[in-house]
Coordinates of C-alpha atoms and ligand atoms in Angstrom, one line a residue:
M1 CA 15.6 -39.3 31.2
H2 CA 13.5 -39.7 34.4
Q3 CA 11.6 -42.7 35.8
I4 CA 7.9 -41.9 35.1
Q5 CA 6.2 -41.7 38.4
L6 CA 2.5 -41.7 39.0
H7 CA 0.2 -41.5 42.0
N8 CA -2.0 -44.5 42.2
T9 CA -5.2 -44.2 44.1
L10 CA -5.4 -48.1 44.8
S11 CA -2.1 -47.9 46.7
G12 CA -2.5 -44.2 47.8
K13 CA 1.3 -43.8 46.8
V14 CA 3.2 -42.3 43.9
E15 CA 4.5 -45.4 42.2
P16 CA 7.3 -45.9 39.1
F17 CA 5.1 -46.5 36.2
A18 CA 5.8 -49.6 33.9
P19 CA 3.2 -50.9 31.2
L20 CA 2.4 -54.5 31.3
R21 CA 3.3 -55.0 27.8
P22 CA 6.7 -52.9 27.4
G23 CA 6.3 -50.0 25.0
H24 CA 2.3 -50.1 25.1
V25 CA 0.0 -48.5 27.1
G26 CA -3.6 -49.4 27.6
M27 CA -5.6 -46.6 29.1
Y28 CA -9.4 -45.8 29.7
T29 CA -11.0 -42.6 30.4
C30 CA -14.4 -42.1 31.6
G31 CA -15.7 -39.7 29.1
P32 CA -18.7 -37.0 29.3
T33 CA -22.3 -37.8 30.2
V34 CA -23.6 -36.1 27.2
Y35 CA -26.9 -34.6 28.9
D36 CA -25.7 -31.1 28.5
Y37 CA -22.6 -29.0 27.4
A38 CA -19.7 -29.9 29.3
H39 CA -18.3 -27.2 31.8
I40 CA -14.8 -26.1 32.5
G41 CA -14.4 -28.5 35.5
N42 CA -15.0 -31.5 33.2
Y43 CA -12.3 -30.0 30.9
R44 CA -10.0 -29.7 33.7
T45 CA -10.0 -33.2 33.9
F46 CA -10.0 -34.1 30.1
V47 CA -6.8 -31.7 29.8
F48 CA -5.1 -33.5 32.5
Q49 CA -5.8 -36.7 30.4
D50 CA -4.4 -35.1 27.3
I51 CA -1.1 -33.9 29.0
L52 CA -0.9 -37.5 30.6
R53 CA -1.3 -39.2 26.9
R54 CA 0.9 -36.6 25.2
F55 CA 3.7 -37.1 27.7
L56 CA 3.4 -40.7 27.5
K57 CA 3.7 -40.6 23.6
L58 CA 6.8 -38.2 23.9
R59 CA 8.3 -40.5 26.1
G60 CA 8.0 -43.1 23.2
L61 CA 5.2 -45.1 24.6
K62 CA 2.6 -46.4 22.2
L63 CA -1.0 -45.6 23.3
N64 CA -4.2 -47.2 23.0
H65 CA -6.4 -45.0 24.6
V66 CA -10.2 -45.5 25.0
M67 CA -12.8 -42.9 25.8
N68 CA -16.4 -43.6 26.2
L69 CA -19.4 -41.3 25.7
T70 CA -22.0 -42.0 28.4
D71 CA -25.2 -41.5 26.1
V72 CA -27.5 -43.4 28.4
D73 CA -28.1 -42.6 32.1
D74 CA -30.8 -41.2 34.5
R75 CA -30.3 -37.7 33.3
I76 CA -30.2 -38.3 29.6
I77 CA -33.4 -40.5 29.8
A78 CA -35.1 -38.0 31.9
N79 CA -34.1 -34.9 29.7
A80 CA -34.9 -36.7 26.4
A81 CA -38.3 -37.8 27.7
A82 CA -39.0 -34.0 28.6
A83 CA -37.8 -32.8 25.4
G84 CA -40.1 -35.6 23.6
V85 CA -37.2 -37.2 21.6
G86 CA -35.3 -40.5 21.6
I87 CA -31.9 -40.7 23.6
R88 CA -29.6 -40.7 20.2
E89 CA -31.5 -37.5 19.0
Y90 CA -31.2 -35.7 22.4
T91 CA -27.5 -36.7 23.0
E92 CA -26.2 -35.9 19.4
K93 CA -26.0 -32.3 19.6
F94 CA -24.0 -32.6 23.0
V95 CA -21.7 -35.2 21.5
Q96 CA -20.8 -32.9 18.4
A97 CA -20.5 -30.0 21.0
F98 CA -17.9 -32.4 23.1
F99 CA -16.0 -33.1 20.1
A100 CA -15.6 -29.4 18.8
D101 CA -14.7 -28.2 22.4
C102 CA -12.0 -30.8 22.5
R103 CA -10.7 -29.6 19.1
T104 CA -10.8 -26.0 20.3
L105 CA -9.0 -27.1 23.5
S106 CA -6.3 -29.2 21.4
I107 CA -7.5 -32.4 23.1
E108 CA -6.1 -35.0 20.9
S109 CA -8.5 -37.7 19.7
P110 CA -8.0 -40.9 21.6
E111 CA -7.5 -44.0 19.5
H112 CA -11.1 -45.0 20.2
W113 CA -14.1 -42.8 20.9
I114 CA -17.0 -45.1 21.8
R115 CA -20.6 -44.9 22.7
A116 CA -22.2 -46.6 25.4
T117 CA -25.4 -47.3 23.4
D118 CA -23.2 -49.0 20.9
H119 CA -22.1 -51.8 23.3
I120 CA -25.4 -52.8 25.0
D121 CA -24.3 -56.6 23.7
D122 CA -21.0 -56.4 25.5
M123 CA -22.7 -55.0 28.8
V124 CA -25.2 -58.0 28.5
V125 CA -22.5 -60.7 28.1
L126 CA -20.8 -59.4 31.2
I127 CA -23.7 -59.5 33.3
R128 CA -24.5 -62.9 32.4
K129 CA -21.0 -63.8 33.4
L130 CA -21.7 -62.2 36.8
Q131 CA -24.8 -64.3 37.1
E132 CA -23.0 -67.4 36.3
N133 CA -20.4 -66.4 38.9
T134 CA -23.4 -65.8 41.4
Y135 CA -22.5 -62.2 42.1
T136 CA -26.2 -60.9 41.4
Y137 CA -29.8 -61.2 42.2
A138 CA -33.0 -60.1 40.6
S139 CA -35.5 -57.9 41.8
E140 CA -38.6 -56.5 40.3
G141 CA -37.0 -57.0 36.9
S142 CA -33.8 -55.3 37.6
I143 CA -30.5 -57.0 38.3
Y144 CA -28.4 -56.1 41.3
Y145 CA -24.6 -56.7 42.2
R146 CA -24.2 -58.2 45.6
I147 CA -21.3 -56.3 47.1
T148 CA -20.9 -58.3 50.2
K149 CA -19.9 -61.2 47.9
F150 CA -16.9 -59.3 46.6
R151 CA -14.3 -59.5 49.4
D152 CA -12.2 -56.5 47.8
Y153 CA -15.1 -54.0 47.9
G154 CA -13.9 -50.5 48.9
K155 CA -10.2 -51.2 48.0
L156 CA -10.0 -48.2 45.7
S157 CA -11.9 -45.4 47.6
K158 CA -11.2 -47.1 51.3
V159 CA -15.0 -46.4 51.7
D160 CA -16.1 -47.6 55.2
L161 CA -18.2 -50.5 54.9
S162 CA -18.8 -51.1 58.6
G163 CA -22.4 -49.8 58.2
I164 CA -23.5 -51.5 55.1
Q165 CA -26.9 -53.1 55.4
A166 CA -27.1 -56.5 53.4
G167 CA -29.7 -56.1 50.4
A168 CA -30.0 -52.4 50.7
R169 CA -30.2 -51.6 47.0
V170 CA -29.9 -48.4 45.1
D171 CA -31.2 -47.9 41.6
N172 CA -29.9 -44.5 40.7
D173 CA -26.7 -44.1 38.6
R174 CA -25.4 -41.4 40.8
Y175 CA -26.3 -41.9 44.6
E176 CA -25.4 -40.3 47.6
K177 CA -21.8 -41.1 48.6
E178 CA -22.1 -41.8 52.3
S179 CA -22.6 -45.6 52.1
A180 CA -22.0 -48.7 49.9
R181 CA -25.0 -50.3 48.5
D182 CA -25.8 -53.0 46.0
F183 CA -26.1 -51.3 42.7
A184 CA -28.1 -51.9 39.6
L185 CA -26.4 -53.7 36.6
W186 CA -29.5 -53.9 34.8
K187 CA -32.6 -51.8 35.3
A188 CA -36.3 -52.6 34.5
P189 CA -37.9 -50.1 32.3
K190 CA -40.1 -47.4 33.8
P191 CA -43.2 -46.3 31.7
G192 CA -42.3 -44.2 28.6
E193 CA -38.4 -44.9 29.1
H194 CA -36.1 -46.2 26.2
F195 CA -35.4 -49.8 26.9
W196 CA -33.6 -52.6 25.1
E197 CA -34.7 -56.4 24.5
T198 CA -31.8 -58.8 25.7
P199 CA -31.5 -62.2 26.5
I200 CA -31.4 -61.1 30.3
G201 CA -34.6 -59.3 30.0
V202 CA -36.0 -55.8 28.7
G203 CA -34.6 -52.6 30.3
R204 CA -31.3 -50.8 30.2
P205 CA -27.9 -51.0 31.4
G206 CA -26.7 -49.2 34.8
W207 CA -23.8 -46.7 34.4
H208 CA -21.2 -48.7 36.0
I209 CA -21.3 -51.8 33.8
E210 CA -21.0 -49.7 30.6
C211 CA -17.3 -48.7 31.5
S212 CA -16.2 -52.3 32.7
A213 CA -17.6 -53.8 29.5
M214 CA -16.3 -51.2 27.2
A215 CA -12.9 -51.0 29.0
M216 CA -12.3 -54.9 28.6
K217 CA -13.6 -55.1 25.1
Y218 CA -10.9 -52.8 23.8
L219 CA -8.0 -53.1 26.2
G220 CA -8.3 -56.9 27.6
E221 CA -9.0 -57.8 31.0
T222 CA -6.2 -55.9 32.7
L223 CA -5.7 -52.2 31.7
D224 CA -2.5 -50.3 32.6
I225 CA -4.3 -47.1 33.5
H226 CA -7.7 -45.8 34.1
T227 CA -8.3 -42.1 34.7
G228 CA -11.4 -39.9 35.7
G229 CA -12.3 -36.9 38.1
I230 CA -12.0 -37.6 41.7
D231 CA -15.6 -37.7 42.5
L232 CA -15.9 -40.9 40.2
A233 CA -13.6 -43.0 42.4
F234 CA -16.7 -43.8 44.7
P235 CA -19.0 -45.5 43.5
H236 CA -18.4 -45.6 40.1
H237 CA -14.7 -47.0 39.8
E238 CA -15.2 -49.0 43.0
N239 CA -18.2 -50.7 41.2
E240 CA -16.3 -51.1 37.8
I241 CA -13.7 -53.0 39.9
A242 CA -16.2 -55.0 41.5
Q243 CA -18.1 -55.9 38.3
S244 CA -14.8 -56.7 36.3
E245 CA -12.7 -58.6 38.7
A246 CA -15.9 -60.8 39.8
A247 CA -16.2 -61.7 36.1
T248 CA -12.3 -62.2 35.2
G249 CA -10.7 -63.1 38.4
K250 CA -7.9 -60.8 37.4
Q251 CA -6.8 -57.5 38.5
F252 CA -8.7 -54.9 36.4
V253 CA -6.6 -51.7 36.4
R254 CA -3.1 -51.4 37.6
Y255 CA -2.7 -47.6 38.1
W256 CA -5.9 -45.6 38.9
L257 CA -5.2 -41.8 38.4
H258 CA -7.9 -39.1 39.7
A259 CA -7.9 -35.5 39.2
E260 CA -9.0 -33.1 41.8
H261 CA -11.7 -30.9 41.1
L262 CA -11.7 -27.2 39.6
L263 CA -13.2 -24.6 41.9
V264 CA -14.3 -21.1 40.8
E265 CA -12.9 -18.3 43.1
G266 CA -12.6 -20.7 45.7
E267 CA -16.3 -22.1 45.5
K268 CA -17.8 -25.2 44.1
M269 CA -19.0 -24.4 40.5
S270 CA -22.7 -24.2 40.3
K271 CA -25.6 -22.8 38.4
S272 CA -27.1 -21.2 41.3
L273 CA -23.8 -19.3 42.3
G274 CA -23.8 -18.0 38.7
N275 CA -20.0 -19.2 38.6
F276 CA -20.9 -22.0 36.2
F277 CA -18.9 -21.9 32.9
T278 CA -18.8 -23.6 29.6
L279 CA -16.2 -22.9 27.2
R280 CA -18.8 -20.9 25.1
D281 CA -19.2 -18.8 28.1
L282 CA -15.4 -17.9 28.5
F283 CA -15.0 -17.4 24.6
A284 CA -17.9 -15.0 24.7
K285 CA -16.2 -12.9 27.3
G286 CA -13.3 -12.7 24.7
Y287 CA -10.7 -15.4 26.4
K288 CA -8.8 -17.6 24.1
P289 CA -8.9 -21.2 23.9
S290 CA -4.9 -21.4 24.2
A291 CA -5.2 -19.4 27.5
L292 CA -7.9 -21.6 28.9
R293 CA -5.9 -24.7 28.0
F294 CA -2.8 -23.4 29.7
A295 CA -4.7 -22.4 32.8
L296 CA -6.3 -25.8 33.2
A297 CA -3.0 -27.5 32.5
S298 CA -0.8 -25.3 34.6
V299 CA -1.9 -26.7 38.0
P300 CA -0.8 -30.3 38.9
Y301 CA -3.7 -32.5 38.5
R302 CA -3.9 -33.8 42.1
R303 CA -4.1 -30.1 43.6
Q304 CA -7.6 -28.4 43.3
L305 CA -7.6 -25.8 40.7
N306 CA -9.0 -22.4 41.7
F307 CA -10.1 -20.9 38.6
T308 CA -10.1 -17.0 38.6
F309 CA -10.4 -14.6 35.7
D310 CA -6.9 -13.0 36.9
G311 CA -5.6 -16.5 36.5
L312 CA -6.9 -16.8 33.2
Q313 CA -5.5 -13.4 32.2
Q314 CA -2.0 -14.5 33.5
A315 CA -2.4 -17.4 31.3
T316 CA -3.2 -15.2 28.4
S317 CA 0.2 -13.2 28.9
S318 CA 2.1 -16.7 29.6
V319 CA 1.0 -18.0 26.5
E320 CA 1.7 -14.5 24.5
R321 CA 5.6 -14.7 26.2
L322 CA 6.1 -18.1 25.0
R323 CA 4.9 -17.2 21.4
N324 CA 7.0 -14.1 21.4
F325 CA 10.1 -15.9 22.2
T326 CA 9.3 -18.6 19.6
A327 CA 8.8 -16.1 16.9
R328 CA 12.1 -14.3 18.1
L329 CA 14.0 -17.5 17.7
K330 CA 12.4 -18.1 14.3
N331 CA 12.8 -14.5 12.8
E332 CA 15.8 -12.9 14.3
K333 CA 19.2 -13.3 12.7
F334 CA 21.9 -13.9 15.1
P335 CA 25.6 -13.9 14.8
A336 CA 27.0 -17.3 13.6
G337 CA 28.6 -19.7 16.2
N338 CA 27.5 -20.7 19.7
Q339 CA 27.2 -18.9 23.1
P340 CA 29.4 -20.3 25.5
G341 CA 27.1 -22.3 28.2
M342 CA 23.9 -22.1 25.9
A343 CA 23.9 -25.7 25.0
E344 CA 24.2 -26.5 28.6
R345 CA 21.4 -24.4 29.7
V346 CA 19.1 -25.9 27.0
K347 CA 20.1 -29.4 28.3
N348 CA 19.4 -28.5 31.9
A349 CA 16.1 -26.9 31.1
A350 CA 15.0 -30.1 29.1
D351 CA 16.1 -32.2 32.0
E352 CA 14.0 -30.2 34.5
F353 CA 11.1 -30.2 32.2
D354 CA 11.3 -34.2 32.0
A355 CA 11.9 -34.4 35.9
G356 CA 8.6 -32.4 36.4
L357 CA 6.3 -34.3 34.3
S358 CA 7.9 -37.5 35.3
D359 CA 7.1 -36.7 38.9
D360 CA 3.5 -37.6 38.7
L361 CA 3.0 -34.6 36.0
N362 CA 4.1 -31.8 37.9
T363 CA 3.4 -29.5 35.3
A364 CA 4.1 -26.4 37.4
Q365 CA 7.8 -27.8 37.7
A366 CA 7.8 -28.4 34.0
L367 CA 6.6 -24.9 33.1
A368 CA 8.9 -23.3 35.6
A369 CA 11.8 -25.1 33.8
V370 CA 10.4 -23.4 30.4
F371 CA 9.8 -20.0 31.7
D372 CA 13.1 -19.7 33.4
F373 CA 15.0 -20.7 30.2
V374 CA 13.0 -18.4 28.1
R375 CA 13.6 -15.4 30.6
E376 CA 17.6 -16.2 30.4
A377 CA 17.5 -16.8 26.8
N378 CA 15.6 -13.4 26.2
T379 CA 18.2 -11.6 28.2
V380 CA 21.0 -13.3 26.3
M381 CA 19.4 -12.1 23.2
D382 CA 18.7 -8.5 24.7
K383 CA 22.4 -8.3 25.1
G384 CA 23.1 -9.3 21.4
E385 CA 24.7 -12.6 22.8
F386 CA 22.6 -15.2 21.4
R387 CA 24.3 -17.2 18.5
Q388 CA 22.7 -18.8 15.3
G389 CA 24.0 -22.1 16.3
D390 CA 22.0 -22.5 19.5
V391 CA 18.7 -22.0 17.7
A392 CA 18.0 -25.4 16.7
A393 CA 18.6 -27.0 20.3
A394 CA 16.4 -24.1 21.8
A395 CA 13.6 -24.8 19.1
E396 CA 13.8 -28.6 19.9
F397 CA 13.3 -28.0 23.4
L398 CA 10.3 -25.7 22.7
G399 CA 8.9 -28.3 20.3
N400 CA 9.0 -31.0 23.1
F401 CA 7.3 -28.7 25.4
D402 CA 4.7 -28.0 22.9
K403 CA 4.1 -31.7 22.1
V404 CA 2.6 -31.8 25.5
F405 CA 1.2 -28.4 26.3
A406 CA -0.1 -27.6 22.8
V407 CA -0.1 -23.9 23.0
L408 CA 2.4 -22.3 20.7
E409 CA 0.6 -22.3 17.3
D410 CA -0.9 -19.0 16.9
N411 CA -4.4 -20.4 15.8
D412 CA -7.0 -19.4 18.4
G413 CA -8.9 -17.6 15.7
E414 CA -9.4 -20.8 13.8
K415 CA -9.9 -22.7 17.1
L416 CA -12.9 -20.4 18.0
K417 CA -14.5 -21.0 14.5
V418 CA -14.8 -24.7 15.3
I419 CA -17.3 -24.1 17.9
G420 CA -19.1 -21.3 15.9
F421 CA -17.4 -18.1 17.3
G422 CA -16.3 -15.4 14.7
G423 CA -12.8 -15.7 16.1
G424 CA -10.0 -13.1 16.6
D425 CA -10.4 -10.0 18.6
A426 CA -13.4 -8.4 16.7
G427 CA -15.0 -7.4 20.0
L428 CA -18.3 -8.6 21.7
G429 CA -21.2 -9.0 19.5
D430 CA -24.8 -7.7 20.5
A431 CA -26.0 -11.0 21.5
E432 CA -22.9 -11.7 23.7
I433 CA -23.5 -8.2 25.1
E434 CA -27.1 -8.9 25.9
K435 CA -26.3 -12.2 27.6
L436 CA -23.6 -10.5 30.0
V437 CA -26.2 -7.9 30.7
A438 CA -28.5 -10.3 31.6
E439 CA -26.3 -12.3 33.8
R440 CA -25.6 -8.9 35.7
Q441 CA -29.1 -8.3 36.1
A442 CA -29.5 -12.0 37.6
A443 CA -26.7 -11.4 39.8
R444 CA -28.3 -8.1 41.0
A445 CA -31.7 -9.8 41.5
R446 CA -30.0 -12.2 44.0
R447 CA -28.2 -9.3 45.6
D448 CA -24.8 -10.6 44.8
F449 CA -23.2 -7.4 44.2
A450 CA -19.4 -8.9 43.8
A451 CA -20.7 -10.8 40.7
S452 CA -22.6 -8.0 39.3
D453 CA -19.7 -5.7 39.5
R454 CA -17.5 -8.2 38.1
V455 CA -19.6 -8.5 34.9
R456 CA -19.8 -4.8 34.8
K457 CA -16.1 -4.5 34.9
E458 CA -15.5 -7.1 32.5
L459 CA -17.8 -5.2 30.0
L460 CA -16.1 -2.0 30.7
D461 CA -12.6 -3.7 30.0
R462 CA -14.1 -4.8 26.6
G463 CA -15.3 -1.3 25.7
I464 CA -19.1 -1.8 26.7
I465 CA -20.6 1.0 29.0
L466 CA -23.8 0.3 31.2
E467 CA -26.2 2.7 32.4
D468 CA -28.9 1.9 34.8
T469 CA -32.1 3.6 34.0
K470 CA -34.6 5.0 36.5
D471 CA -37.0 2.1 35.6
G472 CA -34.5 -0.5 36.8
K473 CA -33.7 -1.4 33.2
V474 CA -30.1 -1.6 31.8
R475 CA -29.0 0.5 28.5
W476 CA -25.4 -0.2 27.0
K477 CA -23.4 1.3 24.4
R478 CA -19.9 1.1 23.0
K479 CA -17.2 3.3 24.0
Ligands
AMP501 P1 -19.5 -36.4 33.8 O1 -19.8 -35.7 32.4 O2 -20.2 -35.8 35.0 O3 -19.5 -37.9 33.7 O4 -18.1 -35.8 34.2 C1 -16.9 -36.0 33.2 C2 -15.6 -35.8 34.0 O5 -15.4 -34.5 34.5 C3 -15.7 -36.6 34.8 O6 -14.1 -37.2 35.1 C4 -15.7 -36.1 36.3 O7 -15.0 -36.6 37.4 C5 -15.0 -34.7 35.8 N1 -15.6 -33.5 36.8 C6 -17.0 -33.3 37.0 N2 -17.0 -32.1 37.8 C7 -15.6 -31.6 37.9 C8 -14.8 -30.4 38.5 N3 -15.5 -29.6 39.1 N4 -13.5 -30.4 38.3 C9 -13.0 -31.4 37.6 N5 -13.5 -32.5 37.1 C10 -14.7 -32.5 37.1
ZN502 ZN1 -16.7 -44.9 33.7

């Protein structure tokens, strides 16, 4: 087995990974902000974390993995107020949708799923500690962190502190990223906003303090690994370090891992570009959960992932090829004995697979090892030269592959039911067709003909023909 190496944003280098306590890994992941359905970019990051935890487990490490749900922040408060409901009521639907999405994508449950709103007391204790250590100041009922007092500020993101204005404050959870500013640990309530009554005053926590308090509560003062998408490195993770280390005087996190973003057809995913997808959007178009998981996992996490429908189609065939080979291995009857050299081939493939994942989770290299092996073994089988005595080793190799990639089980229909789809290949329902037709109309209205043609083609591929009527409306029928 190879030494596990991980890229640490803190050092900017790939480093050998060794947990603080041999055999045990404490890991924290910033979970979703549950103000809406998560999109496939978010799942790129969550699938990366799942591949990481599964690989560490395959290598015999025992994991204590904590993922939080950010169920209080500016956007949640605003949306809940607009909907006229409490924040618990507002977020519950998206929390449940997130859990269902994770099951659908075979993302394992971490050892602890926790909600920010269940840990307000822990956040208050941490803020009091920061007050005692004189890292804070109060202003108009809010409490701010004074970043000039923390000498190491900027060590993670290498943000430029030269333009910093002493005392410049920011109250938003997510602010413009061009400059570092004192951030709110605790915010005074605005009229109509949800608030808590606590020993440090009435109000609510800032976003950054949530993660520091929860991570240290479950994992102790020093964590082995902390993960998130690259956009969280600054200011969120920088602020987490500032808060935690100013409170404890100890190193907060030993390895910081950040996933690069997912782009769609080379562009940033956004609602206005019409290229913004949730899982539900893709499954409504007939794609399978296993194909999406494969597509998200196949690009190493530190490379941007350019999501395309072609890529998703290729992922569908890749999963198919692996499942066919697994079925062949299981169902065909081969002559007794061993094929000369086959044991060696399996061993080399397994070694290359481990080498890939050990090298900062190079999933592309690991998958190449699997596909090379499958191609060779299929050829040997086609020639009638594969032997029964080699089945067990080949199956074990694929089994280990699947402990990490989790795509071999033919259960897409069941997975789809988890998130309320009929499942299987039953074709598009009327509502799904109407939705795509509306999407195409919207694309035409903004004169994005490439997008509208794409939807038309997609519908055609799925047996639906569109007819544009004279009065500018659209009729559709099944082929
Ligand atoms: P949020 O719900 O906004 O806090 O984001 C949840 C996770 O998704 C965070 O780790 C983000 O960094 C990550 N994320 C957001 N957008 C993208 C994207 N386009 N590609 C990959 N990860 C993303
Ligand atoms: Zn966080």
